[in-house]
Structures are given as C-alpha cells and as structure tokens.
Amino acid sequence: MKKCVFSGIRATGRLHLGNYLGAVKGFLEIQEKGDYEMVYCVVDVHSITTPYKPDELKKNKREIIIDYLAAGLDPKKSILIYQSDIPEHMELAFYFSTVETIARMMHLPTYKEKVKQYPQSNTMALLNYPILMAADILIYKAGLVPVGIDQEPHLEVAREIARKMNQTYGTDFPEPVRFATKGEYIPSLTGEGKMSKTVVNSFINLTDSLEEIRKKIRSVPTATAAGGEMSPGLKTLFTFAQLFIPSEVEGFKKSYEGRTLQFVTLKDRIAEAIYADLKPFQERRVKIAADQKYVDEVIKDGAARARKIARETVREVKEKMGLS
Ligand code: ATP
Ligand code: MG
C-alpha cells in the first residue's frame, strides 16, 4: 500500500504567499515524487470554528479548489476534497475526543492565539479544532503532512491521539510528521506575527496584481529599530528577498550595512520578483475558473474516492471501540 499524505487549508479568505510557500509548494513537491497517495482538502468545517459569513465561506471554498488546480495539483494524482463532503471526519473526531483532555487543548498556543483574536468566540468548536485536525489526517492514515511551522503543535496532538488510540484500542494509526518547505514561516507585512488570511494588511494574495503587490510591499514598515538592529519589517523584507531573489541578497545586505540601501529599491525589486513568480499561476487560474463544469467534476470525484477510504477507517475504529 502507498504511503498517504494529507493537508488542508481553511476557507477563511483567499490564499496568500504564506499558504503557498508553507503548504501548497510542499503538496507539489510530494506530488512530483509520485510515490504517495495524496489527499488535499479545503477544511471548510475548520473555517466555521471562528466567526464567518456563510455566503463568503461558500465562495472562498471553491476558490481554494481552483487555486489548488492552478498551482499544479493534478486531480488524477491528488484527491481534492471539501472536508464537509466526508462527514466521517467529524464522526472520527468525536471518537478521538474520548482520549484527549480539556486541559491539554486549552494550553495549546494556537488555541490561545485564536481566543485572543476572537475573544467573543471562545467556543467548543474552537477548542476541538486540533482533534478534528487529527481526524482529518488519521482517517487516511497519513504519515506525512505538508503544513507550515505554525501547525506543529497540532501535529503533536495528532501523534498523541494516534498513540493513545493504538494503545487503548489496538488501532494502527501512524504518528504523522510535518513535511517542511523553505517557506515554512512567512512573516506578516505588518512586521508582527505571521502572514494570515484573517489578519488585515498582513498578506499578499496569490491573485494580486503587480500594482497591488508593490503597494503592499511598500507598506512594510522599515523605520530603524533602537540599537541599530534590523527592524522586524526589514527582516521581513530580507526573508522575501531570500526566497524570491536569493542571488541578490548579498548585494542588498552590503548596501544596508554601508548605509546606502534605499528601502524603496529593495521593496520594488521584491515586488517585481514575487509577481513574476505568481504570473504563470494567475494565467492558469483564469483558464481553470472559466471551466466550472471541470471544477465540479474534480470536487465530486475527490469526494467519492476519499469517502471510500474514510468509511473503512471509521468502520475499523467502531469495531475496535466496541461500537459495532
Ligand atoms: P487563518 O487566519 O484563517 O488561520 P491562515 O492564513 O493561517 O488562515 P490556514 O488555513 O490556517 O491559513 O493554514 C493553511 C496552511 O498554510 C497551513 O499548512 C499553514 O501552516 C500554512 N500557513 C499559514 N500561514 C502561513 C505562513 N505565514 N507561513 C507559512 N505557512 C503558513
Ligand atoms: Mg491559520
């Protein structure tokens, strides 16, 4: 049997550079290797664990499937799905919640951050997020998970759940590990925290025009910090430079140290390089978006293939837990 890979993205907005470099590039790298069964998901049920608008969710989730296709995921090789099309994910999450404690979930940094972001929405669904994520991964017995470094605490929970289920009920879940990319942590354009779909002014979308990218990169704060240290904004710019114009980094660093660096020159060069990288994606995206029937077929076919695997895992778990 082929080893399985799983990953997902929330439909809380349009994809940005962080999602692309930290997650989607990893999906493509693994697809390229050719020796894995791959399931790439739009985790629409995870998207309802924080405040959202139903009509926007409906639009965003489809846009992400189109993004996956435009980025180069091949639906013949990779199974592309909406999480809510496979209700077994939610069923398995409930079974998993019997081996995880409330205290453990409450201490996760990811949970604390989201509560800080949405103090009025500290819900059971949010607390259960990592358990549902463990179910997403383990329902396909996936051992490899291409996600950004921010997801590492959740993967730790998934490994813990796999161990506990195996010890308690004799299941055979693997302990999933993260597949890391070079862009595993893309900083926010504000100079604070990571780029996120739900943090305003933090991101560059994959569909942004050159104008928009230039404007956003120019907005990165570059005021010098006390003590001559590089400011967080400038560090962000050099992170982008390292990823998009690696051969030019040395030169820009030298002029920074010699105090001759014009920030706008560095910024505009980065903006150009980002746009050049995204242009082929944007062109493919226009073509795919024009073929809605194809997109529908991909979603329908993905659901049917994933559900077969998911049903079998849930059947096994129910049997081992004494439920059937
Ligand atoms: P939200 O604000 O709704 O949480 P998000 O931008 O954090 O959105 P997610 O849907 O939570 O995106 O994450 C999708 C994938 O993108 C995950 O694999 C996550 O690790 C990765 N990712 C998110 N932000 C970044 C980032 N700034 N750098 C690298 N990878 C990232
Ligand atoms: Mg997130």
mmCIF file of C-alpha atoms and ligand atoms in Angstrom:
data_model
loop_
_atom_site.group_PDB
_atom_site.id
_atom_site.type_symbol
_atom_site.label_atom_id
_atom_site.label_comp_id
_atom_site.label_asym_id
_atom_site.label_seq_id
_atom_site.Cartn_x
_atom_site.Cartn_y
_atom_site.Cartn_z
ATOM 1 C CA MET A 1 0.000 0.000 0.000
ATOM 2 C CA LYS A 2 1.207 3.514 -0.861
ATOM 3 C CA LYS A 3 2.054 5.888 1.999
ATOM 4 C CA CYS A 4 -0.527 8.587 2.459
ATOM 5 C CA VAL A 5 -0.188 12.379 2.667
ATOM 6 C CA PHE A 6 -2.845 14.762 3.943
ATOM 7 C CA SER A 7 -3.084 18.530 4.247
ATOM 8 C CA GLY A 8 -5.792 21.189 4.371
ATOM 9 C CA ILE A 9 -6.401 24.917 4.170
ATOM 10 C CA ARG A 10 -9.181 26.888 5.848
ATOM 11 C CA ALA A 11 -11.648 28.704 3.582
ATOM 12 C CA THR A 12 -11.388 31.898 5.651
ATOM 13 C CA GLY A 13 -10.198 34.046 2.752
ATOM 14 C CA ARG A 14 -8.154 33.914 -0.413
ATOM 15 C CA LEU A 15 -4.819 32.100 -0.474
ATOM 16 C CA HIS A 16 -1.713 34.142 0.305
ATOM 17 C CA LEU A 17 2.039 33.747 -0.077
ATOM 18 C CA GLY A 18 2.324 32.028 3.324
ATOM 19 C CA ASN A 19 -0.187 29.344 2.346
ATOM 20 C CA TYR A 20 1.560 28.926 -0.979
ATOM 21 C CA LEU A 21 5.148 28.716 0.243
ATOM 22 C CA GLY A 22 4.456 26.936 3.539
ATOM 23 C CA ALA A 23 1.849 24.436 2.332
ATOM 24 C CA VAL A 24 0.979 24.265 -1.391
ATOM 25 C CA LYS A 25 4.631 24.169 -2.559
ATOM 26 C CA GLY A 26 5.038 21.133 -0.307
ATOM 27 C CA PHE A 27 1.955 19.468 -1.875
ATOM 28 C CA LEU A 28 3.517 19.956 -5.301
ATOM 29 C CA GLU A 29 6.914 18.648 -4.218
ATOM 30 C CA ILE A 30 5.306 15.481 -2.865
ATOM 31 C CA GLN A 31 3.121 15.073 -5.964
ATOM 32 C CA GLU A 32 6.308 15.329 -8.020
ATOM 33 C CA LYS A 33 7.873 12.406 -6.105
ATOM 34 C CA GLY A 34 4.979 10.236 -7.279
ATOM 35 C CA ASP A 35 5.055 7.543 -4.601
ATOM 36 C CA TYR A 36 2.315 8.759 -2.261
ATOM 37 C CA GLU A 37 -1.464 8.622 -2.069
ATOM 38 C CA MET A 38 -2.358 12.299 -1.551
ATOM 39 C CA VAL A 39 -5.458 13.956 -0.115
ATOM 40 C CA TYR A 40 -5.558 17.769 -0.220
ATOM 41 C CA CYS A 41 -8.535 19.299 1.476
ATOM 42 C CA VAL A 42 -10.379 22.576 1.827
ATOM 43 C CA VAL A 43 -11.159 22.350 5.528
ATOM 44 C CA ASP A 44 -14.467 24.181 5.424
ATOM 45 C CA VAL A 45 -15.593 22.763 8.786
ATOM 46 C CA HIS A 46 -12.461 24.185 10.436
ATOM 47 C CA SER A 47 -13.438 27.529 8.887
ATOM 48 C CA ILE A 48 -16.621 27.709 10.984
ATOM 49 C CA THR A 49 -14.670 27.471 14.270
ATOM 50 C CA THR A 50 -14.070 31.250 14.121
ATOM 51 C CA PRO A 51 -16.608 33.975 13.125
ATOM 52 C CA TYR A 52 -17.524 33.825 9.426
ATOM 53 C CA LYS A 53 -20.177 34.704 6.852
ATOM 54 C CA PRO A 54 -21.888 31.700 5.150
ATOM 55 C CA ASP A 55 -22.012 33.304 1.693
ATOM 56 C CA GLU A 56 -18.302 34.158 1.859
ATOM 57 C CA LEU A 57 -17.392 30.662 3.026
ATOM 58 C CA LYS A 58 -19.295 29.197 0.099
ATOM 59 C CA LYS A 59 -17.380 31.375 -2.352
ATOM 60 C CA ASN A 60 -13.967 31.004 -0.715
ATOM 61 C CA LYS A 61 -14.023 27.210 -0.544
ATOM 62 C CA ARG A 62 -14.499 26.893 -4.268
ATOM 63 C CA GLU A 63 -11.807 29.490 -4.955
ATOM 64 C CA ILE A 64 -9.328 27.366 -3.000
ATOM 65 C CA ILE A 65 -10.064 24.280 -5.111
ATOM 66 C CA ILE A 66 -9.397 26.458 -8.177
ATOM 67 C CA ASP A 67 -6.169 27.692 -6.530
ATOM 68 C CA TYR A 68 -5.084 24.093 -5.923
ATOM 69 C CA LEU A 69 -5.641 23.239 -9.581
ATOM 70 C CA ALA A 70 -3.957 26.419 -10.843
ATOM 71 C CA ALA A 71 -0.950 25.790 -8.589
ATOM 72 C CA GLY A 72 -0.460 22.467 -10.384
ATOM 73 C CA LEU A 73 -2.216 19.828 -8.305
ATOM 74 C CA ASP A 74 -3.332 17.095 -10.670
ATOM 75 C CA PRO A 75 -6.699 15.586 -9.641
ATOM 76 C CA LYS A 76 -5.654 12.298 -11.239
ATOM 77 C CA LYS A 77 -2.764 12.060 -8.797
ATOM 78 C CA SER A 78 -4.092 14.005 -5.801
ATOM 79 C CA ILE A 79 -7.549 13.651 -4.268
ATOM 80 C CA LEU A 80 -9.008 17.164 -3.824
ATOM 81 C CA ILE A 81 -11.901 17.458 -1.383
ATOM 82 C CA TYR A 82 -14.114 19.614 0.783
ATOM 83 C CA GLN A 83 -13.937 18.377 4.370
ATOM 84 C CA SER A 84 -17.729 18.654 4.822
ATOM 85 C CA ASP A 85 -18.271 16.211 1.916
ATOM 86 C CA ILE A 86 -16.739 13.493 4.104
ATOM 87 C CA PRO A 87 -18.822 13.521 7.321
ATOM 88 C CA GLU A 88 -16.705 10.645 8.653
ATOM 89 C CA HIS A 89 -14.026 13.248 9.575
ATOM 90 C CA MET A 90 -16.420 14.724 12.150
ATOM 91 C CA GLU A 91 -17.536 11.305 13.361
ATOM 92 C CA LEU A 92 -13.952 10.147 13.916
ATOM 93 C CA ALA A 93 -13.143 13.424 15.698
ATOM 94 C CA PHE A 94 -15.809 12.641 18.268
ATOM 95 C CA TYR A 95 -14.368 9.194 18.899
ATOM 96 C CA PHE A 96 -10.877 10.752 19.209
ATOM 97 C CA SER A 97 -12.132 13.310 21.738
ATOM 98 C CA THR A 98 -12.544 10.459 24.233
ATOM 99 C CA VAL A 99 -8.739 10.090 24.515
ATOM 100 C CA GLU A 100 -7.808 13.785 24.792
ATOM 101 C CA THR A 101 -8.156 16.074 27.807
ATOM 102 C CA ILE A 102 -9.708 19.538 28.001
ATOM 103 C CA ALA A 103 -6.644 20.857 29.878
ATOM 104 C CA ARG A 104 -4.277 19.777 27.076
ATOM 105 C CA MET A 105 -6.412 21.518 24.443
ATOM 106 C CA MET A 106 -6.679 24.722 26.489
ATOM 107 C CA HIS A 107 -2.917 25.039 26.772
ATOM 108 C CA LEU A 108 -2.173 24.971 23.048
ATOM 109 C CA PRO A 109 -0.578 28.201 21.756
ATOM 110 C CA THR A 110 -2.726 28.051 18.589
ATOM 111 C CA TYR A 111 -5.911 27.972 20.698
ATOM 112 C CA LYS A 112 -4.743 30.855 22.888
ATOM 113 C CA GLU A 113 -3.899 32.947 19.814
ATOM 114 C CA LYS A 114 -7.324 32.424 18.236
ATOM 115 C CA VAL A 115 -9.065 33.288 21.513
ATOM 116 C CA LYS A 116 -7.012 36.488 21.654
ATOM 117 C CA GLN A 117 -8.010 37.219 18.041
ATOM 118 C CA TYR A 118 -11.730 36.475 18.739
ATOM 119 C CA PRO A 119 -12.383 36.954 22.476
ATOM 120 C CA GLN A 120 -16.169 36.764 21.925
ATOM 121 C CA SER A 121 -15.974 33.367 20.215
ATOM 122 C CA ASN A 122 -14.267 31.040 22.640
ATOM 123 C CA THR A 123 -16.366 28.052 21.582
ATOM 124 C CA MET A 124 -16.277 24.278 21.972
ATOM 125 C CA ALA A 125 -15.677 24.050 18.214
ATOM 126 C CA LEU A 126 -12.505 26.119 18.557
ATOM 127 C CA LEU A 127 -11.296 24.017 21.484
ATOM 128 C CA ASN A 128 -11.932 20.878 19.416
ATOM 129 C CA TYR A 129 -10.026 22.181 16.376
ATOM 130 C CA PRO A 130 -6.873 20.053 16.914
ATOM 131 C CA ILE A 131 -8.952 16.914 17.457
ATOM 132 C CA LEU A 132 -10.786 17.417 14.182
ATOM 133 C CA MET A 133 -7.414 18.036 12.506
ATOM 134 C CA ALA A 134 -6.104 14.760 13.940
ATOM 135 C CA ALA A 135 -9.161 13.035 12.469
ATOM 136 C CA ASP A 136 -8.608 14.709 9.061
ATOM 137 C CA ILE A 137 -5.099 13.285 8.936
ATOM 138 C CA LEU A 138 -5.560 9.901 10.578
ATOM 139 C CA ILE A 139 -8.752 8.954 8.752
ATOM 140 C CA TYR A 140 -6.456 8.478 5.718
ATOM 141 C CA LYS A 141 -3.702 7.009 7.952
ATOM 142 C CA ALA A 142 -1.475 9.780 6.603
ATOM 143 C CA GLY A 143 2.082 9.753 7.953
ATOM 144 C CA LEU A 144 3.255 12.901 6.182
ATOM 145 C CA VAL A 145 1.637 16.337 6.462
ATOM 146 C CA PRO A 146 2.885 19.311 4.416
ATOM 147 C CA VAL A 147 1.980 22.348 6.571
ATOM 148 C CA GLY A 148 3.664 25.499 7.847
ATOM 149 C CA ILE A 149 5.557 25.524 11.140
ATOM 150 C CA ASP A 150 2.603 27.187 12.916
ATOM 151 C CA GLN A 151 0.806 23.824 12.721
ATOM 152 C CA GLU A 152 3.478 21.856 14.610
ATOM 153 C CA PRO A 153 1.591 21.924 17.955
ATOM 154 C CA HIS A 154 -1.449 20.421 16.215
ATOM 155 C CA LEU A 155 0.657 17.661 14.689
ATOM 156 C CA GLU A 156 1.966 16.850 18.155
ATOM 157 C CA VAL A 157 -1.664 16.380 19.244
ATOM 158 C CA ALA A 158 -2.326 14.139 16.247
ATOM 159 C CA ARG A 159 0.657 11.962 17.188
ATOM 160 C CA GLU A 160 -0.544 11.789 20.768
ATOM 161 C CA ILE A 161 -4.037 10.738 19.679
ATOM 162 C CA ALA A 162 -2.624 8.107 17.320
ATOM 163 C CA ARG A 163 -0.541 6.652 20.177
ATOM 164 C CA LYS A 164 -3.421 6.665 22.646
ATOM 165 C CA MET A 165 -5.860 5.098 20.191
ATOM 166 C CA ASN A 166 -3.327 2.417 19.272
ATOM 167 C CA GLN A 167 -2.541 1.642 22.923
ATOM 168 C CA THR A 168 -6.145 1.676 24.108
ATOM 169 C CA TYR A 169 -7.962 0.089 21.183
ATOM 170 C CA GLY A 170 -5.278 -1.640 19.128
ATOM 171 C CA THR A 171 -5.751 0.516 16.031
ATOM 172 C CA ASP A 172 -2.854 1.014 13.600
ATOM 173 C CA PHE A 173 -2.642 4.775 13.152
ATOM 174 C CA PRO A 174 0.757 6.182 12.069
ATOM 175 C CA GLU A 175 2.314 9.091 14.014
ATOM 176 C CA PRO A 176 2.248 11.841 11.374
ATOM 177 C CA VAL A 177 5.246 14.108 10.808
ATOM 178 C CA ARG A 178 5.448 17.507 9.130
ATOM 179 C CA PHE A 179 6.836 17.873 5.620
ATOM 180 C CA ALA A 180 8.661 21.218 5.764
ATOM 181 C CA THR A 181 9.328 23.634 2.897
ATOM 182 C CA LYS A 182 11.766 26.536 2.618
ATOM 183 C CA GLY A 183 8.877 28.948 3.246
ATOM 184 C CA GLU A 184 7.612 27.273 6.419
ATOM 185 C CA TYR A 185 7.153 30.636 8.164
ATOM 186 C CA ILE A 186 6.226 33.707 6.135
ATOM 187 C CA PRO A 187 6.076 36.825 8.298
ATOM 188 C CA SER A 188 3.234 39.337 8.222
ATOM 189 C CA LEU A 189 3.644 42.512 6.170
ATOM 190 C CA THR A 190 2.930 44.459 9.361
ATOM 191 C CA GLY A 191 6.231 43.270 10.833
ATOM 192 C CA GLU A 192 4.442 41.413 13.620
ATOM 193 C CA GLY A 193 3.493 37.729 13.669
ATOM 194 C CA LYS A 194 2.844 35.566 10.630
ATOM 195 C CA MET A 195 1.030 36.273 7.393
ATOM 196 C CA SER A 196 -2.595 35.129 7.906
ATOM 197 C CA LYS A 197 -5.793 35.179 5.881
ATOM 198 C CA THR A 198 -7.701 36.601 8.824
ATOM 199 C CA VAL A 199 -5.230 39.332 9.804
ATOM 200 C CA VAL A 200 -5.819 42.528 7.820
ATOM 201 C CA ASN A 201 -2.856 44.082 5.994
ATOM 202 C CA SER A 202 -0.740 41.000 6.746
ATOM 203 C CA PHE A 203 -0.855 39.262 3.378
ATOM 204 C CA ILE A 204 -0.173 39.232 -0.352
ATOM 205 C CA ASN A 205 -2.779 37.161 -2.200
ATOM 206 C CA LEU A 206 -1.790 34.819 -4.991
ATOM 207 C CA THR A 207 -4.128 36.706 -7.322
ATOM 208 C CA ASP A 208 -2.781 40.192 -6.553
ATOM 209 C CA SER A 209 -1.647 42.365 -9.489
ATOM 210 C CA LEU A 210 1.851 43.855 -9.725
ATOM 211 C CA GLU A 211 0.380 47.205 -8.612
ATOM 212 C CA GLU A 212 -1.216 45.659 -5.530
ATOM 213 C CA ILE A 213 1.911 43.721 -4.605
ATOM 214 C CA ARG A 214 4.073 46.840 -4.988
ATOM 215 C CA LYS A 215 1.710 48.857 -2.796
ATOM 216 C CA LYS A 216 1.622 46.163 -0.118
ATOM 217 C CA ILE A 217 5.390 45.631 -0.054
ATOM 218 C CA ARG A 218 5.958 49.389 0.076
ATOM 219 C CA SER A 219 3.735 49.471 3.177
ATOM 220 C CA VAL A 220 6.100 47.195 5.169
ATOM 221 C CA PRO A 221 7.425 49.425 7.982
ATOM 222 C CA THR A 222 11.183 49.979 7.663
ATOM 223 C CA ALA A 223 11.871 52.527 10.407
ATOM 224 C CA THR A 224 15.156 51.567 12.072
ATOM 225 C CA ALA A 225 14.919 49.982 15.499
ATOM 226 C CA ALA A 226 16.845 51.215 18.527
ATOM 227 C CA GLY A 227 20.385 49.863 18.941
ATOM 228 C CA GLY A 228 20.967 49.573 15.196
ATOM 229 C CA GLU A 229 19.234 46.167 14.999
ATOM 230 C CA MET A 230 17.290 45.364 11.841
ATOM 231 C CA SER A 231 13.620 46.261 12.437
ATOM 232 C CA PRO A 232 11.055 43.429 12.171
ATOM 233 C CA GLY A 233 9.761 44.943 8.917
ATOM 234 C CA LEU A 234 13.227 44.951 7.379
ATOM 235 C CA LYS A 235 13.783 41.358 8.490
ATOM 236 C CA THR A 236 10.522 40.526 6.712
ATOM 237 C CA LEU A 237 11.834 42.128 3.526
ATOM 238 C CA PHE A 238 15.044 40.111 3.721
ATOM 239 C CA THR A 239 13.001 36.925 4.260
ATOM 240 C CA PHE A 240 11.194 37.674 0.987
ATOM 241 C CA ALA A 241 14.479 38.551 -0.717
ATOM 242 C CA GLN A 242 15.978 35.230 0.395
ATOM 243 C CA LEU A 243 13.008 33.347 -1.090
ATOM 244 C CA PHE A 244 12.460 35.275 -4.319
ATOM 245 C CA ILE A 245 15.831 36.878 -5.245
ATOM 246 C CA PRO A 246 18.411 34.759 -3.373
ATOM 247 C CA SER A 247 21.282 35.740 -5.662
ATOM 248 C CA GLU A 248 20.740 39.439 -4.915
ATOM 249 C CA VAL A 249 20.560 39.196 -1.113
ATOM 250 C CA GLU A 250 24.298 39.592 -0.564
ATOM 251 C CA GLY A 251 24.372 42.866 -2.533
ATOM 252 C CA PHE A 252 21.367 44.337 -0.699
ATOM 253 C CA LYS A 253 22.854 43.293 2.691
ATOM 254 C CA LYS A 254 26.134 45.030 1.817
ATOM 255 C CA SER A 255 24.399 48.279 0.905
ATOM 256 C CA TYR A 256 22.320 48.027 4.098
ATOM 257 C CA GLU A 257 25.486 47.667 6.170
ATOM 258 C CA GLY A 258 27.129 50.539 4.250
ATOM 259 C CA ARG A 259 24.012 52.650 4.937
ATOM 260 C CA THR A 260 23.412 53.250 1.246
ATOM 261 C CA LEU A 261 20.379 50.988 0.874
ATOM 262 C CA GLN A 262 17.289 52.727 -0.441
ATOM 263 C CA PHE A 263 14.434 50.739 1.020
ATOM 264 C CA VAL A 264 12.129 51.502 -1.881
ATOM 265 C CA THR A 265 14.637 49.983 -4.336
ATOM 266 C CA LEU A 266 14.730 46.748 -2.349
ATOM 267 C CA LYS A 267 10.951 46.785 -1.939
ATOM 268 C CA ASP A 268 10.181 47.311 -5.623
ATOM 269 C CA ARG A 269 12.666 44.635 -6.647
ATOM 270 C CA ILE A 270 10.986 42.146 -4.273
ATOM 271 C CA ALA A 271 7.512 43.108 -5.532
ATOM 272 C CA GLU A 272 8.595 42.512 -9.145
ATOM 273 C CA ALA A 273 10.109 39.124 -8.304
ATOM 274 C CA ILE A 274 7.012 37.979 -6.396
ATOM 275 C CA TYR A 275 4.770 38.979 -9.278
ATOM 276 C CA ALA A 276 6.988 37.206 -11.823
ATOM 277 C CA ASP A 277 6.709 34.040 -9.698
ATOM 278 C CA LEU A 278 2.900 34.281 -9.461
ATOM 279 C CA LYS A 279 2.155 35.265 -13.063
ATOM 280 C CA PRO A 280 2.059 31.747 -14.569
ATOM 281 C CA PHE A 281 -0.212 30.646 -11.692
ATOM 282 C CA GLN A 282 -2.541 33.574 -12.341
ATOM 283 C CA GLU A 283 -2.724 32.785 -16.053
ATOM 284 C CA ARG A 284 -3.582 29.128 -15.430
ATOM 285 C CA ARG A 285 -6.128 30.190 -12.836
ATOM 286 C CA VAL A 286 -8.123 32.288 -15.316
ATOM 287 C CA LYS A 287 -8.441 29.288 -17.648
ATOM 288 C CA ILE A 288 -9.492 26.869 -14.909
ATOM 289 C CA ALA A 289 -12.019 29.298 -13.399
ATOM 290 C CA ALA A 290 -13.678 29.555 -16.815
ATOM 291 C CA ASP A 291 -14.414 25.805 -16.794
ATOM 292 C CA GLN A 292 -16.824 25.454 -13.874
ATOM 293 C CA LYS A 293 -18.006 22.030 -15.024
ATOM 294 C CA TYR A 294 -14.478 20.677 -14.708
ATOM 295 C CA VAL A 295 -14.181 22.127 -11.204
ATOM 296 C CA ASP A 296 -17.488 20.464 -10.212
ATOM 297 C CA GLU A 297 -16.262 17.123 -11.533
ATOM 298 C CA VAL A 298 -12.994 17.362 -9.603
ATOM 299 C CA ILE A 299 -14.883 18.016 -6.341
ATOM 300 C CA LYS A 300 -17.375 15.194 -6.950
ATOM 301 C CA ASP A 301 -14.725 12.667 -7.939
ATOM 302 C CA GLY A 302 -12.496 13.625 -4.983
ATOM 303 C CA ALA A 303 -15.354 13.150 -2.509
ATOM 304 C CA ALA A 304 -16.190 9.689 -3.836
ATOM 305 C CA ARG A 305 -12.572 8.489 -3.692
ATOM 306 C CA ALA A 306 -11.873 9.951 -0.228
ATOM 307 C CA ARG A 307 -15.106 8.689 1.268
ATOM 308 C CA LYS A 308 -14.249 5.096 0.421
ATOM 309 C CA ILE A 309 -11.052 5.295 2.499
ATOM 310 C CA ALA A 310 -12.695 7.314 5.296
ATOM 311 C CA ARG A 311 -15.599 4.883 5.672
ATOM 312 C CA GLU A 312 -13.242 1.952 6.015
ATOM 313 C CA THR A 313 -11.218 3.656 8.798
ATOM 314 C CA VAL A 314 -14.377 4.587 10.717
ATOM 315 C CA ARG A 315 -15.669 1.024 10.328
ATOM 316 C CA GLU A 316 -12.421 -0.297 11.826
ATOM 317 C CA VAL A 317 -12.455 2.191 14.713
ATOM 318 C CA LYS A 318 -16.099 1.471 15.583
ATOM 319 C CA GLU A 319 -15.361 -2.223 15.668
ATOM 320 C CA LYS A 320 -12.271 -1.814 17.893
ATOM 321 C CA MET A 321 -14.084 0.585 20.236
ATOM 322 C CA GLY A 322 -16.943 -1.847 20.718
ATOM 323 C CA LEU A 323 -19.460 0.270 18.872
ATOM 324 C CA SER A 324 -20.221 -2.303 16.210
HETATM 325 P P1 ATP B 1 -6.401 31.740 9.222
HETATM 326 O O1 ATP B 1 -6.064 33.159 9.537
HETATM 327 O O2 ATP B 1 -7.830 31.524 8.854
HETATM 328 O O3 ATP B 1 -5.944 30.771 10.294
HETATM 329 P P2 ATP B 1 -4.058 31.094 7.678
HETATM 330 O O4 ATP B 1 -3.512 32.110 6.771
HETATM 331 O O5 ATP B 1 -3.364 30.881 8.990
HETATM 332 O O6 ATP B 1 -5.607 31.415 7.880
HETATM 333 P P3 ATP B 1 -4.599 28.277 7.377
HETATM 334 O O7 ATP B 1 -5.756 27.894 6.533
HETATM 335 O O8 ATP B 1 -4.758 28.288 8.861
HETATM 336 O O9 ATP B 1 -4.105 29.736 6.877
HETATM 337 O O10 ATP B 1 -3.352 27.377 7.022
HETATM 338 C C1 ATP B 1 -3.237 26.731 5.763
HETATM 339 C C2 ATP B 1 -1.822 26.260 5.570
HETATM 340 O O11 ATP B 1 -0.957 27.365 5.328
HETATM 341 C C3 ATP B 1 -1.229 25.532 6.785
HETATM 342 O O12 ATP B 1 -0.400 24.499 6.309
HETATM 343 C C4 ATP B 1 -0.401 26.586 7.470
HETATM 344 O O13 ATP B 1 0.639 26.040 8.249
HETATM 345 C C5 ATP B 1 0.130 27.342 6.256
HETATM 346 N N1 ATP B 1 0.433 28.723 6.615
HETATM 347 C C6 ATP B 1 -0.434 29.654 7.054
HETATM 348 N N2 ATP B 1 0.193 30.826 7.242
HETATM 349 C C7 ATP B 1 1.491 30.618 6.937
HETATM 350 C C8 ATP B 1 2.654 31.454 6.931
HETATM 351 N N3 ATP B 1 2.564 32.710 7.281
HETATM 352 N N4 ATP B 1 3.829 30.906 6.541
HETATM 353 C C9 ATP B 1 3.928 29.615 6.168
HETATM 354 N N5 ATP B 1 2.868 28.773 6.143
HETATM 355 C C10 ATP B 1 1.669 29.268 6.525
HETATM 356 MG MG MG B 2 -4.213 29.517 10.474
#
